[in-house]
Amino acid sequence: MNKKEIHAYLDEALEREYSRGERDGYQKGVSDGYRYGKAAVILPHPCDGPLYEDWRWSQQLDKVREEFEEVVGAFDSVRDCTEKHLGMNVFQERRDHLMRECTDLIVATTTFMDSMWCDEDERQKFLYEVNERNARRDDGRRFRKEDES
């Protein structure tokens, strides 16, 4: 795919998600999906190809644990960078690495959930339920209020 085709594909995907959001009663064009309950446009895709088709649940969970350890290691690298004042460029590189490791953890977790027959619709339902429950906890102080941003 060239750039033009990629942009056309993304435009189509965004329009499809916005349409879905409108059908679900969500506001079109809201940039903060968490705050307004709008589904993300890019969702984690479970690793469900031939490489993983024979993996047992315990192996999937081990992968989640492995990715978590990589997140911890990347965080330690960021913390080390700030404690040693290694500069903004080094910090940004290490922070980006940490964010990629966090994303790998999300994908590994999604893969584990998928292997336990938890499809995208069900994962979205659980995300909604957990966000709603967290929003009510601690007298509603877990999330910043709209007027605080």
Coordinates of C-alpha atoms in Angstrom, one line a residue:
M1 CA 0.0 0.0 0.0
N2 CA 1.2 3.5 -0.8
K3 CA 0.6 6.5 1.4
K4 CA -2.6 7.5 -0.5
E5 CA -4.1 4.1 -0.1
I6 CA -3.2 4.0 3.6
H7 CA -4.9 7.4 4.2
A8 CA -7.9 6.3 2.2
Y9 CA -8.1 3.1 4.3
L10 CA -7.8 5.0 7.6
D11 CA -10.4 7.5 6.5
E12 CA -12.8 4.7 5.7
A13 CA -12.0 3.0 9.1
L14 CA -12.5 6.2 11.0
E15 CA -15.9 6.9 9.3
R16 CA -17.0 3.3 10.0
E17 CA -16.0 3.7 13.7
Y18 CA -17.7 7.1 14.0
S19 CA -20.8 5.6 12.4
R20 CA -20.7 2.8 14.9
G21 CA -20.3 5.3 17.7
E22 CA -23.3 7.3 16.5
R23 CA -25.4 4.1 16.4
D24 CA -24.3 3.3 19.9
G25 CA -25.3 6.8 21.0
Y26 CA -21.8 8.3 21.3
Q27 CA -20.8 11.7 20.2
K28 CA -19.0 12.0 16.8
G29 CA -15.6 13.5 16.7
V30 CA -14.8 13.5 20.4
S31 CA -11.0 13.3 20.9
D32 CA -11.1 11.9 24.4
G33 CA -12.8 8.5 24.0
Y34 CA -12.2 7.4 27.6
R35 CA -14.0 10.4 29.0
Y36 CA -17.0 10.2 26.7
G37 CA -17.3 6.4 26.4
K38 CA -16.4 6.3 22.7
A39 CA -14.6 3.2 21.5
A40 CA -11.0 3.6 20.3
V41 CA -10.4 3.5 16.5
I42 CA -7.3 1.3 16.8
L43 CA -8.0 -1.7 18.9
P44 CA -5.4 -4.4 20.0
H45 CA -5.4 -7.3 17.7
P46 CA -4.9 -10.7 19.3
C47 CA -2.0 -12.8 18.0
D48 CA -4.1 -15.6 16.6
G49 CA -2.1 -16.8 13.6
P50 CA -0.5 -20.2 13.0
L51 CA 2.4 -19.4 15.3
Y52 CA 0.1 -19.4 18.3
E53 CA -2.6 -21.8 17.3
D54 CA -1.2 -24.6 19.5
W55 CA -0.5 -22.5 22.6
R56 CA -2.2 -23.5 25.8
W57 CA -3.7 -20.9 28.2
S58 CA -0.7 -21.3 30.5
Q59 CA 1.6 -20.4 27.6
Q60 CA -0.5 -17.3 26.8
L61 CA -0.4 -16.3 30.4
D62 CA 3.3 -16.8 30.5
K63 CA 3.6 -14.4 27.5
V64 CA 1.6 -11.8 29.5
R65 CA 4.0 -12.2 32.4
E66 CA 7.0 -11.9 30.1
E67 CA 5.6 -8.7 28.5
F68 CA 4.9 -7.3 32.0
E69 CA 8.6 -7.9 33.0
E70 CA 9.7 -6.1 29.9
V71 CA 7.5 -3.1 30.9
V72 CA 9.1 -3.1 34.3
G73 CA 12.6 -3.2 32.7
A74 CA 11.7 -0.4 30.3
F75 CA 10.3 1.7 33.2
D76 CA 13.5 1.1 35.2
S77 CA 15.5 2.4 32.2
V78 CA 13.3 5.6 32.1
R79 CA 13.7 6.1 35.8
D80 CA 17.5 5.6 35.6
C81 CA 17.5 8.2 32.8
T82 CA 15.8 10.8 34.9
E83 CA 17.8 10.1 38.0
K84 CA 21.1 10.5 36.0
H85 CA 19.9 13.5 34.1
L86 CA 20.7 11.9 30.7
G87 CA 18.9 14.5 28.7
M88 CA 15.6 14.9 26.9
N89 CA 16.5 12.9 23.8
V90 CA 17.5 9.9 25.8
F91 CA 14.4 10.2 28.0
Q92 CA 12.2 10.4 24.9
E93 CA 13.8 7.3 23.3
R94 CA 13.4 5.3 26.6
R95 CA 9.9 6.6 27.2
D96 CA 8.9 5.6 23.6
H97 CA 10.4 2.1 24.2
L98 CA 8.4 1.9 27.5
M99 CA 5.2 2.8 25.6
R100 CA 5.8 0.2 23.0
E101 CA 6.4 -2.4 25.7
C102 CA 3.1 -1.3 27.4
T103 CA 1.4 -1.8 24.0
D104 CA 3.0 -5.3 23.7
L105 CA 1.5 -6.1 27.1
I106 CA -1.9 -4.9 26.0
V107 CA -1.7 -7.2 22.9
A108 CA -0.5 -10.1 25.0
T109 CA -3.4 -9.6 27.4
T110 CA -5.8 -9.3 24.5
T111 CA -4.4 -12.5 23.0
F112 CA -4.8 -14.3 26.3
M113 CA -8.4 -13.1 26.6
D114 CA -9.1 -14.1 23.0
S115 CA -7.7 -17.6 23.7
M116 CA -10.3 -17.9 26.5
W117 CA -13.1 -17.1 23.9
C118 CA -13.4 -13.5 25.0
D119 CA -14.1 -11.8 21.6
E120 CA -13.9 -8.1 20.8
D121 CA -17.5 -7.3 21.7
E122 CA -17.1 -9.0 25.1
R123 CA -13.7 -7.2 25.7
Q124 CA -15.4 -3.9 25.0
K125 CA -18.2 -4.8 27.4
F126 CA -15.7 -5.6 30.1
L127 CA -13.7 -2.4 29.5
Y128 CA -16.9 -0.4 29.8
E129 CA -17.9 -2.2 33.0
V130 CA -14.5 -1.7 34.6
N131 CA -14.3 2.0 33.6
E132 CA -17.7 2.6 35.0
R133 CA -16.9 0.8 38.2
N134 CA -13.6 2.6 38.6
A135 CA -15.4 6.0 37.9
R136 CA -17.6 5.4 40.9
R137 CA -14.9 4.2 43.3
D138 CA -13.2 6.4 45.8
D139 CA -16.0 9.0 45.6
G140 CA -15.3 9.4 41.9
R141 CA -11.8 10.7 42.5
R142 CA -10.1 8.1 40.2
F143 CA -10.7 10.1 37.0
R144 CA -10.3 13.8 36.4
K145 CA -13.5 15.7 35.9
E146 CA -14.2 17.3 32.5
D147 CA -13.8 20.8 33.9
E148 CA -10.4 19.9 35.4
S149 CA -8.6 19.2 32.1

